[in-house]
Amino acid sequence: MTTEHSGSGDLSRSLELLWGRDERRTRGPKPALTLDRIVTAAVAVADAEGLAAVSMRRLAGELGVGAMSLYRYVPGKAELLDLMLDKVNGFDREGAEDPALLGWRSTLERVARGIWELYGRHPWLVHVDQARPLLGPGALAGLEYALEGLDGLPLADPERISLLVVIDGYVTGTARSRVNADLAEQRTGISDEEFWTAQAPILERVMATGAYPKLAALGMEAFSTPWEEVFEFGLRQLLDGMETFIERRRREREGAGGGAGNGGGGGPGGSGDDSRAEDSHADGGSTDSASADSASADGGGPR
């Protein structure tokens, strides 16, 4: 499967289009075709058939226009991909719970589950290298929301961003494994049952040698955990580790006489553990509420 790259086209044109700064089509009668229609159609094709199916010719057919007319709106597929990414990552604050009331842990849970659900709706995303993302309005809105949830924590700015990078990396990696597993039969024409049945005879003989006692002792259920449970298990451990780190930072600051000032502990952002609600309140933070919907209108968090 070919990997596409964000930001691989004309960066200036992509940014102009992302932020609505392209004024070349604002004069005269309102056109029947719009950039948003093109991007929406491209996302629909990618969702149904994969990113490789997206081409200007294909979109022209979907929209009932000539292929050359699309180039009046977007220079090519590379710039179109940047627009697609920002669209699916788009965040709508309307109806979203205030991250200051959620607290840091519930905010990060919401962000993580939003990214997880995003990959479920748009599996082609796992084949896009976003090491150099273009920061459009959708991406920035999601990032702003996540940072609001971390407000008040006794962390330095690089540490706040690192928390978000770790969450995104965990979710993306797990989602990629899930998507690849889902696509394996489609790519190979071999079902999971057929794949593992083919390996059974040799694996049984190898395990009988005693060379791999720990593996041989595992029950079959060890390999049957649904992906959703794997994701939730890993997310809990990740957040528990972050909670330990944040509480250590809080104690260090208190020990240094920082109190609730010094740019950190006075705002919302409790530990997410109800048993520490009183301590969190005394420290200037609020306890986390239950996690809610995803961190974007389309289910995505900051990318």
PDB file of C-alpha atoms in Angstrom:
ATOM      1  CA  MET A   1       0.000   0.000   0.000  1.00  0.00           C
ATOM      2  CA  THR A   2       1.536   3.311  -1.100  1.00  0.00           C
ATOM      3  CA  THR A   3       2.080   5.889   1.623  1.00  0.00           C
ATOM      4  CA  GLU A   4       1.037   9.441   0.837  1.00  0.00           C
ATOM      5  CA  HIS A   5       2.572  12.469   2.540  1.00  0.00           C
ATOM      6  CA  SER A   6       0.876  15.568   3.871  1.00  0.00           C
ATOM      7  CA  GLY A   7       2.406  18.863   2.819  1.00  0.00           C
ATOM      8  CA  SER A   8       3.927  17.352  -0.332  1.00  0.00           C
ATOM      9  CA  GLY A   9       2.403  19.851  -2.762  1.00  0.00           C
ATOM     10  CA  ASP A  10       2.575  23.611  -3.123  1.00  0.00           C
ATOM     11  CA  LEU A  11       2.547  24.672   0.539  1.00  0.00           C
ATOM     12  CA  SER A  12       1.535  28.251  -0.163  1.00  0.00           C
ATOM     13  CA  ARG A  13      -1.449  27.199  -2.279  1.00  0.00           C
ATOM     14  CA  SER A  14      -2.534  24.556   0.224  1.00  0.00           C
ATOM     15  CA  LEU A  15      -2.438  27.096   3.054  1.00  0.00           C
ATOM     16  CA  GLU A  16      -4.328  29.667   0.998  1.00  0.00           C
ATOM     17  CA  LEU A  17      -7.039  27.108   0.312  1.00  0.00           C
ATOM     18  CA  LEU A  18      -7.143  25.850   3.905  1.00  0.00           C
ATOM     19  CA  TRP A  19      -7.587  29.326   5.332  1.00  0.00           C
ATOM     20  CA  GLY A  20      -9.887  30.665   2.639  1.00  0.00           C
ATOM     21  CA  ARG A  21      -7.369  33.198   1.377  1.00  0.00           C
ATOM     22  CA  ASP A  22      -7.724  32.273  -2.289  1.00  0.00           C
ATOM     23  CA  GLU A  23      -9.756  35.096  -3.832  1.00  0.00           C
ATOM     24  CA  ARG A  24      -9.523  34.159  -7.494  1.00  0.00           C
ATOM     25  CA  ARG A  25     -13.030  32.685  -7.592  1.00  0.00           C
ATOM     26  CA  THR A  26     -14.905  35.220  -5.468  1.00  0.00           C
ATOM     27  CA  ARG A  27     -15.949  37.524  -8.318  1.00  0.00           C
ATOM     28  CA  GLY A  28     -18.955  37.023 -10.546  1.00  0.00           C
ATOM     29  CA  PRO A  29     -21.904  34.648 -10.147  1.00  0.00           C
ATOM     30  CA  LYS A  30     -21.664  31.940  -7.490  1.00  0.00           C
ATOM     31  CA  PRO A  31     -20.294  28.810  -9.188  1.00  0.00           C
ATOM     32  CA  ALA A  32     -22.183  25.514  -9.061  1.00  0.00           C
ATOM     33  CA  LEU A  33     -18.982  23.708  -8.115  1.00  0.00           C
ATOM     34  CA  THR A  34     -17.222  24.609  -4.856  1.00  0.00           C
ATOM     35  CA  LEU A  35     -13.980  23.581  -3.219  1.00  0.00           C
ATOM     36  CA  ASP A  36     -15.893  22.041  -0.328  1.00  0.00           C
ATOM     37  CA  ARG A  37     -17.897  19.847  -2.730  1.00  0.00           C
ATOM     38  CA  ILE A  38     -14.677  18.632  -4.315  1.00  0.00           C
ATOM     39  CA  VAL A  39     -13.065  17.833  -0.957  1.00  0.00           C
ATOM     40  CA  THR A  40     -16.219  16.130   0.335  1.00  0.00           C
ATOM     41  CA  ALA A  41     -16.377  13.966  -2.790  1.00  0.00           C
ATOM     42  CA  ALA A  42     -12.699  13.067  -2.452  1.00  0.00           C
ATOM     43  CA  VAL A  43     -13.189  11.960   1.167  1.00  0.00           C
ATOM     44  CA  ALA A  44     -16.199   9.841   0.159  1.00  0.00           C
ATOM     45  CA  VAL A  45     -14.202   8.073  -2.571  1.00  0.00           C
ATOM     46  CA  ALA A  46     -11.263   7.450  -0.213  1.00  0.00           C
ATOM     47  CA  ASP A  47     -13.593   6.081   2.475  1.00  0.00           C
ATOM     48  CA  ALA A  48     -15.220   3.673   0.038  1.00  0.00           C
ATOM     49  CA  GLU A  49     -12.248   2.542  -2.062  1.00  0.00           C
ATOM     50  CA  GLY A  50      -9.045   3.821  -0.498  1.00  0.00           C
ATOM     51  CA  LEU A  51      -6.870   6.831  -1.155  1.00  0.00           C
ATOM     52  CA  ALA A  52      -5.404   5.339  -4.337  1.00  0.00           C
ATOM     53  CA  ALA A  53      -8.843   5.609  -5.962  1.00  0.00           C
ATOM     54  CA  VAL A  54      -8.857   9.392  -5.576  1.00  0.00           C
ATOM     55  CA  SER A  55      -7.896  11.161  -8.797  1.00  0.00           C
ATOM     56  CA  MET A  56      -9.004  14.306 -10.551  1.00  0.00           C
ATOM     57  CA  ARG A  57     -10.575  12.237 -13.313  1.00  0.00           C
ATOM     58  CA  ARG A  58     -12.496  10.118 -10.812  1.00  0.00           C
ATOM     59  CA  LEU A  59     -13.737  13.161  -8.903  1.00  0.00           C
ATOM     60  CA  ALA A  60     -14.795  14.867 -12.112  1.00  0.00           C
ATOM     61  CA  GLY A  61     -16.953  11.858 -12.884  1.00  0.00           C
ATOM     62  CA  GLU A  62     -18.440  11.846  -9.391  1.00  0.00           C
ATOM     63  CA  LEU A  63     -19.263  15.556  -9.627  1.00  0.00           C
ATOM     64  CA  GLY A  64     -20.408  15.508 -13.240  1.00  0.00           C
ATOM     65  CA  VAL A  65     -17.890  18.050 -14.486  1.00  0.00           C
ATOM     66  CA  GLY A  66     -14.874  18.067 -16.777  1.00  0.00           C
ATOM     67  CA  ALA A  67     -11.602  17.047 -15.154  1.00  0.00           C
ATOM     68  CA  MET A  68      -9.878  20.292 -16.160  1.00  0.00           C
ATOM     69  CA  SER A  69     -12.497  22.352 -14.341  1.00  0.00           C
ATOM     70  CA  LEU A  70     -11.298  20.929 -11.004  1.00  0.00           C
ATOM     71  CA  TYR A  71      -7.884  22.512 -11.467  1.00  0.00           C
ATOM     72  CA  ARG A  72      -9.503  25.939 -11.240  1.00  0.00           C
ATOM     73  CA  TYR A  73     -10.177  25.097  -7.587  1.00  0.00           C
ATOM     74  CA  VAL A  74      -7.251  22.941  -6.461  1.00  0.00           C
ATOM     75  CA  PRO A  75      -3.839  22.521  -8.161  1.00  0.00           C
ATOM     76  CA  GLY A  76      -3.576  18.750  -7.791  1.00  0.00           C
ATOM     77  CA  LYS A  77      -3.937  15.684  -5.610  1.00  0.00           C
ATOM     78  CA  ALA A  78      -1.185  16.680  -3.175  1.00  0.00           C
ATOM     79  CA  GLU A  79      -2.960  19.919  -2.249  1.00  0.00           C
ATOM     80  CA  LEU A  80      -6.297  18.116  -2.283  1.00  0.00           C
ATOM     81  CA  LEU A  81      -4.959  15.636   0.277  1.00  0.00           C
ATOM     82  CA  ASP A  82      -4.064  18.495   2.630  1.00  0.00           C
ATOM     83  CA  LEU A  83      -7.651  19.733   2.376  1.00  0.00           C
ATOM     84  CA  MET A  84      -9.031  16.235   2.935  1.00  0.00           C
ATOM     85  CA  LEU A  85      -6.936  15.799   6.072  1.00  0.00           C
ATOM     86  CA  ASP A  86      -8.071  19.070   7.580  1.00  0.00           C
ATOM     87  CA  LYS A  87     -11.689  18.316   6.743  1.00  0.00           C
ATOM     88  CA  VAL A  88     -11.794  14.923   8.461  1.00  0.00           C
ATOM     89  CA  ASN A  89      -9.826  16.299  11.404  1.00  0.00           C
ATOM     90  CA  GLY A  90     -12.148  19.275  11.617  1.00  0.00           C
ATOM     91  CA  PHE A  91     -13.280  20.237  15.102  1.00  0.00           C
ATOM     92  CA  ASP A  92     -16.555  21.917  15.967  1.00  0.00           C
ATOM     93  CA  ARG A  93     -16.731  23.493  19.422  1.00  0.00           C
ATOM     94  CA  GLU A  94     -20.502  23.691  19.296  1.00  0.00           C
ATOM     95  CA  GLY A  95     -21.903  21.011  21.586  1.00  0.00           C
ATOM     96  CA  ALA A  96     -18.481  20.000  22.903  1.00  0.00           C
ATOM     97  CA  GLU A  97     -18.031  19.931  26.660  1.00  0.00           C
ATOM     98  CA  ASP A  98     -15.752  22.520  28.193  1.00  0.00           C
ATOM     99  CA  PRO A  99     -12.335  20.864  28.646  1.00  0.00           C
ATOM    100  CA  ALA A 100     -11.777  23.015  31.727  1.00  0.00           C
ATOM    101  CA  LEU A 101     -14.692  21.197  33.354  1.00  0.00           C
ATOM    102  CA  LEU A 102     -13.669  17.789  32.047  1.00  0.00           C
ATOM    103  CA  GLY A 103     -10.155  17.946  33.496  1.00  0.00           C
ATOM    104  CA  TRP A 104      -6.995  16.736  31.818  1.00  0.00           C
ATOM    105  CA  ARG A 105      -7.620  12.993  31.925  1.00  0.00           C
ATOM    106  CA  SER A 106     -11.129  13.044  30.510  1.00  0.00           C
ATOM    107  CA  THR A 107      -9.992  15.522  27.864  1.00  0.00           C
ATOM    108  CA  LEU A 108      -7.195  13.218  26.731  1.00  0.00           C
ATOM    109  CA  GLU A 109      -9.580  10.245  26.792  1.00  0.00           C
ATOM    110  CA  ARG A 110     -11.922  12.189  24.550  1.00  0.00           C
ATOM    111  CA  VAL A 111      -9.083  13.144  22.216  1.00  0.00           C
ATOM    112  CA  ALA A 112      -7.750   9.570  22.052  1.00  0.00           C
ATOM    113  CA  ARG A 113     -11.138   7.997  21.409  1.00  0.00           C
ATOM    114  CA  GLY A 114     -11.864  10.657  18.831  1.00  0.00           C
ATOM    115  CA  ILE A 115      -8.719   9.782  16.888  1.00  0.00           C
ATOM    116  CA  TRP A 116      -9.499   6.055  17.220  1.00  0.00           C
ATOM    117  CA  GLU A 117     -13.008   6.541  15.847  1.00  0.00           C
ATOM    118  CA  LEU A 118     -11.636   8.786  13.110  1.00  0.00           C
ATOM    119  CA  TYR A 119      -9.446   5.977  11.797  1.00  0.00           C
ATOM    120  CA  GLY A 120     -12.436   3.651  11.937  1.00  0.00           C
ATOM    121  CA  ARG A 121     -14.434   5.961   9.656  1.00  0.00           C
ATOM    122  CA  HIS A 122     -11.510   6.878   7.418  1.00  0.00           C
ATOM    123  CA  PRO A 123      -9.119   3.884   7.338  1.00  0.00           C
ATOM    124  CA  TRP A 124      -7.124   5.468   4.492  1.00  0.00           C
ATOM    125  CA  LEU A 125      -5.671   7.857   7.065  1.00  0.00           C
ATOM    126  CA  VAL A 126      -3.251   5.208   8.330  1.00  0.00           C
ATOM    127  CA  HIS A 127      -1.553   5.327   4.925  1.00  0.00           C
ATOM    128  CA  VAL A 128      -0.850   9.047   5.139  1.00  0.00           C
ATOM    129  CA  ASP A 129       2.443  10.165   6.643  1.00  0.00           C
ATOM    130  CA  GLN A 130       1.585  13.297   8.613  1.00  0.00           C
ATOM    131  CA  ALA A 131       5.047  13.923  10.041  1.00  0.00           C
ATOM    132  CA  ARG A 132       4.768  17.396   8.491  1.00  0.00           C
ATOM    133  CA  PRO A 133       1.107  18.319   8.871  1.00  0.00           C
ATOM    134  CA  LEU A 134      -0.284  21.509   7.421  1.00  0.00           C
ATOM    135  CA  LEU A 135      -1.971  23.372  10.243  1.00  0.00           C
ATOM    136  CA  GLY A 136      -5.342  24.371   8.895  1.00  0.00           C
ATOM    137  CA  PRO A 137      -8.376  25.524  10.879  1.00  0.00           C
ATOM    138  CA  GLY A 138      -9.532  21.975  11.633  1.00  0.00           C
ATOM    139  CA  ALA A 139      -6.189  20.825  13.001  1.00  0.00           C
ATOM    140  CA  LEU A 140      -5.584  23.979  15.043  1.00  0.00           C
ATOM    141  CA  ALA A 141      -9.055  23.907  16.580  1.00  0.00           C
ATOM    142  CA  GLY A 142      -8.543  20.340  17.779  1.00  0.00           C
ATOM    143  CA  LEU A 143      -5.098  21.143  19.161  1.00  0.00           C
ATOM    144  CA  GLU A 144      -6.435  24.227  20.952  1.00  0.00           C
ATOM    145  CA  TYR A 145      -9.172  22.114  22.565  1.00  0.00           C
ATOM    146  CA  ALA A 146      -6.682  19.527  23.813  1.00  0.00           C
ATOM    147  CA  LEU A 147      -4.375  22.199  25.241  1.00  0.00           C
ATOM    148  CA  GLU A 148      -7.292  23.809  27.077  1.00  0.00           C
ATOM    149  CA  GLY A 149      -7.790  20.486  28.844  1.00  0.00           C
ATOM    150  CA  LEU A 150      -4.179  20.588  30.049  1.00  0.00           C
ATOM    151  CA  ASP A 151      -4.455  24.139  31.338  1.00  0.00           C
ATOM    152  CA  GLY A 152      -3.489  24.517  34.973  1.00  0.00           C
ATOM    153  CA  LEU A 153      -1.227  21.474  35.127  1.00  0.00           C
ATOM    154  CA  PRO A 154       2.242  21.979  36.628  1.00  0.00           C
ATOM    155  CA  LEU A 155       3.930  21.176  33.327  1.00  0.00           C
ATOM    156  CA  ALA A 156       6.265  23.011  31.004  1.00  0.00           C
ATOM    157  CA  ASP A 157       5.062  23.716  27.476  1.00  0.00           C
ATOM    158  CA  PRO A 158       7.229  20.976  25.887  1.00  0.00           C
ATOM    159  CA  GLU A 159       5.766  18.482  28.371  1.00  0.00           C
ATOM    160  CA  ARG A 160       2.199  19.408  27.434  1.00  0.00           C
ATOM    161  CA  ILE A 161       2.911  18.931  23.750  1.00  0.00           C
ATOM    162  CA  SER A 162       4.741  15.672  24.508  1.00  0.00           C
ATOM    163  CA  LEU A 163       1.629  14.294  26.229  1.00  0.00           C
ATOM    164  CA  LEU A 164      -0.393  14.964  23.087  1.00  0.00           C
ATOM    165  CA  VAL A 165       2.286  13.483  20.821  1.00  0.00           C
ATOM    166  CA  VAL A 166       2.392  10.306  22.934  1.00  0.00           C
ATOM    167  CA  ILE A 167      -1.403   9.946  22.860  1.00  0.00           C
ATOM    168  CA  ASP A 168      -1.514  10.491  19.103  1.00  0.00           C
ATOM    169  CA  GLY A 169       1.335   8.045  18.504  1.00  0.00           C
ATOM    170  CA  TYR A 170      -0.291   5.316  20.592  1.00  0.00           C
ATOM    171  CA  VAL A 171      -3.693   5.665  18.956  1.00  0.00           C
ATOM    172  CA  THR A 172      -2.277   5.902  15.433  1.00  0.00           C
ATOM    173  CA  GLY A 173      -0.081   2.836  15.881  1.00  0.00           C
ATOM    174  CA  THR A 174      -2.892   0.717  17.325  1.00  0.00           C
ATOM    175  CA  ALA A 175      -5.329   1.930  14.680  1.00  0.00           C
ATOM    176  CA  ARG A 176      -2.851   1.079  11.917  1.00  0.00           C
ATOM    177  CA  SER A 177      -2.597  -2.489  13.232  1.00  0.00           C
ATOM    178  CA  ARG A 178      -6.381  -2.782  13.369  1.00  0.00           C
ATOM    179  CA  VAL A 179      -6.893  -1.389   9.869  1.00  0.00           C
ATOM    180  CA  ASN A 180      -4.173  -3.601   8.400  1.00  0.00           C
ATOM    181  CA  ALA A 181      -5.724  -6.644  10.071  1.00  0.00           C
ATOM    182  CA  ASP A 182      -9.124  -5.717   8.663  1.00  0.00           C
ATOM    183  CA  LEU A 183      -7.675  -5.285   5.176  1.00  0.00           C
ATOM    184  CA  ALA A 184      -5.518  -8.421   5.197  1.00  0.00           C
ATOM    185  CA  GLU A 185      -8.174 -10.727   3.758  1.00  0.00           C
ATOM    186  CA  GLN A 186      -9.127  -8.161   1.122  1.00  0.00           C
ATOM    187  CA  ARG A 187      -5.507  -7.759   0.032  1.00  0.00           C
ATOM    188  CA  THR A 188      -4.564 -11.450  -0.008  1.00  0.00           C
ATOM    189  CA  GLY A 189      -7.801 -13.307  -0.637  1.00  0.00           C
ATOM    190  CA  ILE A 190      -6.976 -15.515   2.371  1.00  0.00           C
ATOM    191  CA  SER A 191      -9.191 -15.440   5.442  1.00  0.00           C
ATOM    192  CA  ASP A 192      -7.785 -15.214   8.973  1.00  0.00           C
ATOM    193  CA  GLU A 193      -8.907 -18.776   9.638  1.00  0.00           C
ATOM    194  CA  GLU A 194      -7.155 -20.071   6.528  1.00  0.00           C
ATOM    195  CA  PHE A 195      -4.007 -18.090   7.354  1.00  0.00           C
ATOM    196  CA  TRP A 196      -3.621 -19.479  10.871  1.00  0.00           C
ATOM    197  CA  THR A 197      -4.749 -22.990   9.927  1.00  0.00           C
ATOM    198  CA  ALA A 198      -1.931 -23.120   7.382  1.00  0.00           C
ATOM    199  CA  GLN A 199       0.597 -22.386  10.134  1.00  0.00           C
ATOM    200  CA  ALA A 200      -0.862 -24.760  12.730  1.00  0.00           C
ATOM    201  CA  PRO A 201       0.996 -28.014  11.804  1.00  0.00           C
ATOM    202  CA  ILE A 202       4.485 -26.520  11.890  1.00  0.00           C
ATOM    203  CA  LEU A 203       3.766 -24.410  14.984  1.00  0.00           C
ATOM    204  CA  GLU A 204       2.455 -27.449  16.866  1.00  0.00           C
ATOM    205  CA  ARG A 205       5.669 -29.357  16.129  1.00  0.00           C
ATOM    206  CA  VAL A 206       7.844 -26.379  17.096  1.00  0.00           C
ATOM    207  CA  MET A 207       6.002 -25.865  20.395  1.00  0.00           C
ATOM    208  CA  ALA A 208       6.369 -29.564  21.198  1.00  0.00           C
ATOM    209  CA  THR A 209      10.173 -29.212  21.162  1.00  0.00           C
ATOM    210  CA  GLY A 210      10.151 -27.241  24.400  1.00  0.00           C
ATOM    211  CA  ALA A 211      12.158 -24.409  22.861  1.00  0.00           C
ATOM    212  CA  TYR A 212       9.404 -21.881  23.526  1.00  0.00           C
ATOM    213  CA  PRO A 213       7.850 -22.823  26.893  1.00  0.00           C
ATOM    214  CA  LYS A 214       6.241 -19.476  27.606  1.00  0.00           C
ATOM    215  CA  LEU A 215       4.567 -19.331  24.216  1.00  0.00           C
ATOM    216  CA  ALA A 216       3.483 -22.960  24.448  1.00  0.00           C
ATOM    217  CA  ALA A 217       1.833 -22.274  27.815  1.00  0.00           C
ATOM    218  CA  LEU A 218      -0.389 -19.518  26.423  1.00  0.00           C
ATOM    219  CA  GLY A 219      -4.058 -20.312  25.914  1.00  0.00           C
ATOM    220  CA  MET A 220      -5.778 -19.600  22.622  1.00  0.00           C
ATOM    221  CA  GLU A 221      -7.706 -16.745  24.248  1.00  0.00           C
ATOM    222  CA  ALA A 222      -4.422 -14.829  24.567  1.00  0.00           C
ATOM    223  CA  PHE A 223      -4.651 -13.939  20.889  1.00  0.00           C
ATOM    224  CA  SER A 224      -8.385 -13.319  20.632  1.00  0.00           C
ATOM    225  CA  THR A 225      -8.786  -9.961  22.396  1.00  0.00           C
ATOM    226  CA  PRO A 226     -10.911  -7.610  20.247  1.00  0.00           C
ATOM    227  CA  TRP A 227      -9.109  -4.518  18.991  1.00  0.00           C
ATOM    228  CA  GLU A 228     -11.458  -2.221  20.923  1.00  0.00           C
ATOM    229  CA  GLU A 229     -10.455  -3.890  24.193  1.00  0.00           C
ATOM    230  CA  VAL A 230      -6.776  -3.753  23.276  1.00  0.00           C
ATOM    231  CA  PHE A 231      -7.123  -0.026  22.611  1.00  0.00           C
ATOM    232  CA  GLU A 232      -8.952   0.716  25.862  1.00  0.00           C
ATOM    233  CA  PHE A 233      -6.490  -1.386  27.875  1.00  0.00           C
ATOM    234  CA  GLY A 234      -3.498   0.439  26.466  1.00  0.00           C
ATOM    235  CA  LEU A 235      -5.129   3.846  26.868  1.00  0.00           C
ATOM    236  CA  ARG A 236      -5.791   3.223  30.568  1.00  0.00           C
ATOM    237  CA  GLN A 237      -2.185   2.238  31.201  1.00  0.00           C
ATOM    238  CA  LEU A 238      -0.933   5.244  29.266  1.00  0.00           C
ATOM    239  CA  LEU A 239      -3.120   7.686  31.179  1.00  0.00           C
ATOM    240  CA  ASP A 240      -2.233   6.054  34.502  1.00  0.00           C
ATOM    241  CA  GLY A 241       1.427   6.645  33.733  1.00  0.00           C
ATOM    242  CA  MET A 242       0.727  10.253  32.780  1.00  0.00           C
ATOM    243  CA  GLU A 243      -1.196  10.715  36.016  1.00  0.00           C
ATOM    244  CA  THR A 244       1.784   9.475  38.016  1.00  0.00           C
ATOM    245  CA  PHE A 245       4.043  11.893  36.145  1.00  0.00           C
ATOM    246  CA  ILE A 246       1.695  14.850  36.658  1.00  0.00           C
ATOM    247  CA  GLU A 247       1.306  14.133  40.372  1.00  0.00           C
ATOM    248  CA  ARG A 248       5.086  13.938  40.732  1.00  0.00           C
ATOM    249  CA  ARG A 249       5.431  17.300  39.025  1.00  0.00           C
ATOM    250  CA  ARG A 250       2.765  18.700  41.352  1.00  0.00           C
ATOM    251  CA  ARG A 251       4.574  17.444  44.454  1.00  0.00           C
ATOM    252  CA  GLU A 252       7.881  18.791  43.186  1.00  0.00           C
ATOM    253  CA  ARG A 253       6.356  22.220  42.726  1.00  0.00           C
ATOM    254  CA  GLU A 254       4.672  22.164  46.095  1.00  0.00           C
ATOM    255  CA  GLY A 255       7.940  21.114  47.693  1.00  0.00           C
ATOM    256  CA  ALA A 256       9.664  24.027  46.017  1.00  0.00           C
ATOM    257  CA  GLY A 257       7.051  26.393  47.424  1.00  0.00           C
ATOM    258  CA  GLY A 258       5.381  26.988  44.036  1.00  0.00           C
ATOM    259  CA  GLY A 259       1.862  26.669  45.407  1.00  0.00           C
ATOM    260  CA  ALA A 260      -0.929  27.314  42.940  1.00  0.00           C
ATOM    261  CA  GLY A 261       0.932  29.975  40.980  1.00  0.00           C
ATOM    262  CA  ASN A 262       3.964  29.916  38.707  1.00  0.00           C
ATOM    263  CA  GLY A 263       2.041  29.138  35.552  1.00  0.00           C
ATOM    264  CA  GLY A 264       0.553  25.814  36.432  1.00  0.00           C
ATOM    265  CA  GLY A 265      -1.479  24.462  39.320  1.00  0.00           C
ATOM    266  CA  GLY A 266      -4.185  27.077  39.801  1.00  0.00           C
ATOM    267  CA  GLY A 267      -6.465  26.171  36.902  1.00  0.00           C
ATOM    268  CA  PRO A 268      -8.697  23.223  36.125  1.00  0.00           C
ATOM    269  CA  GLY A 269      -7.151  19.834  35.527  1.00  0.00           C
ATOM    270  CA  GLY A 270      -7.493  17.389  38.407  1.00  0.00           C
ATOM    271  CA  SER A 271      -6.046  13.909  38.301  1.00  0.00           C
ATOM    272  CA  GLY A 272      -9.224  12.180  37.177  1.00  0.00           C
ATOM    273  CA  ASP A 273      -9.343  10.051  40.377  1.00  0.00           C
ATOM    274  CA  ASP A 274     -12.392  10.805  42.534  1.00  0.00           C
ATOM    275  CA  SER A 275     -10.508   9.655  45.632  1.00  0.00           C
ATOM    276  CA  ARG A 276      -8.171  12.622  45.157  1.00  0.00           C
ATOM    277  CA  ALA A 277     -10.907  15.160  44.474  1.00  0.00           C
ATOM    278  CA  GLU A 278     -10.314  16.995  47.740  1.00  0.00           C
ATOM    279  CA  ASP A 279      -6.557  17.227  47.191  1.00  0.00           C
ATOM    280  CA  SER A 280      -7.111  18.316  43.616  1.00  0.00           C
ATOM    281  CA  HIS A 281      -9.458  21.069  44.715  1.00  0.00           C
ATOM    282  CA  ALA A 282      -7.017  22.266  47.333  1.00  0.00           C
ATOM    283  CA  ASP A 283      -4.353  22.352  44.660  1.00  0.00           C
ATOM    284  CA  GLY A 284      -6.417  24.663  42.508  1.00  0.00           C
ATOM    285  CA  GLY A 285      -7.644  21.978  40.104  1.00  0.00           C
ATOM    286  CA  SER A 286     -11.035  20.483  39.397  1.00  0.00           C
ATOM    287  CA  THR A 287     -11.756  16.765  39.213  1.00  0.00           C
ATOM    288  CA  ASP A 288     -12.330  15.130  35.880  1.00  0.00           C
ATOM    289  CA  SER A 289     -15.825  14.251  34.792  1.00  0.00           C
ATOM    290  CA  ALA A 290     -16.683  11.205  32.718  1.00  0.00           C
ATOM    291  CA  SER A 291     -15.365  11.202  29.194  1.00  0.00           C
ATOM    292  CA  ALA A 292     -17.731  12.263  26.463  1.00  0.00           C
ATOM    293  CA  ASP A 293     -17.858  12.470  22.687  1.00  0.00           C
ATOM    294  CA  SER A 294     -14.846  12.724  20.412  1.00  0.00           C
ATOM    295  CA  ALA A 295     -12.752  15.860  20.119  1.00  0.00           C
ATOM    296  CA  SER A 296     -13.925  16.854  16.678  1.00  0.00           C
ATOM    297  CA  ALA A 297     -17.034  17.097  14.609  1.00  0.00           C
ATOM    298  CA  ASP A 298     -15.823  14.105  12.625  1.00  0.00           C
ATOM    299  CA  GLY A 299     -14.454  12.294  15.612  1.00  0.00           C
ATOM    300  CA  GLY A 300     -10.857  13.405  15.448  1.00  0.00           C
ATOM    301  CA  GLY A 301      -8.532  15.021  17.913  1.00  0.00           C
ATOM    302  CA  PRO A 302      -5.500  17.142  17.203  1.00  0.00           C
ATOM    303  CA  ARG A 303      -3.357  15.844  14.394  1.00  0.00           C
TER     304      ARG A 303
END
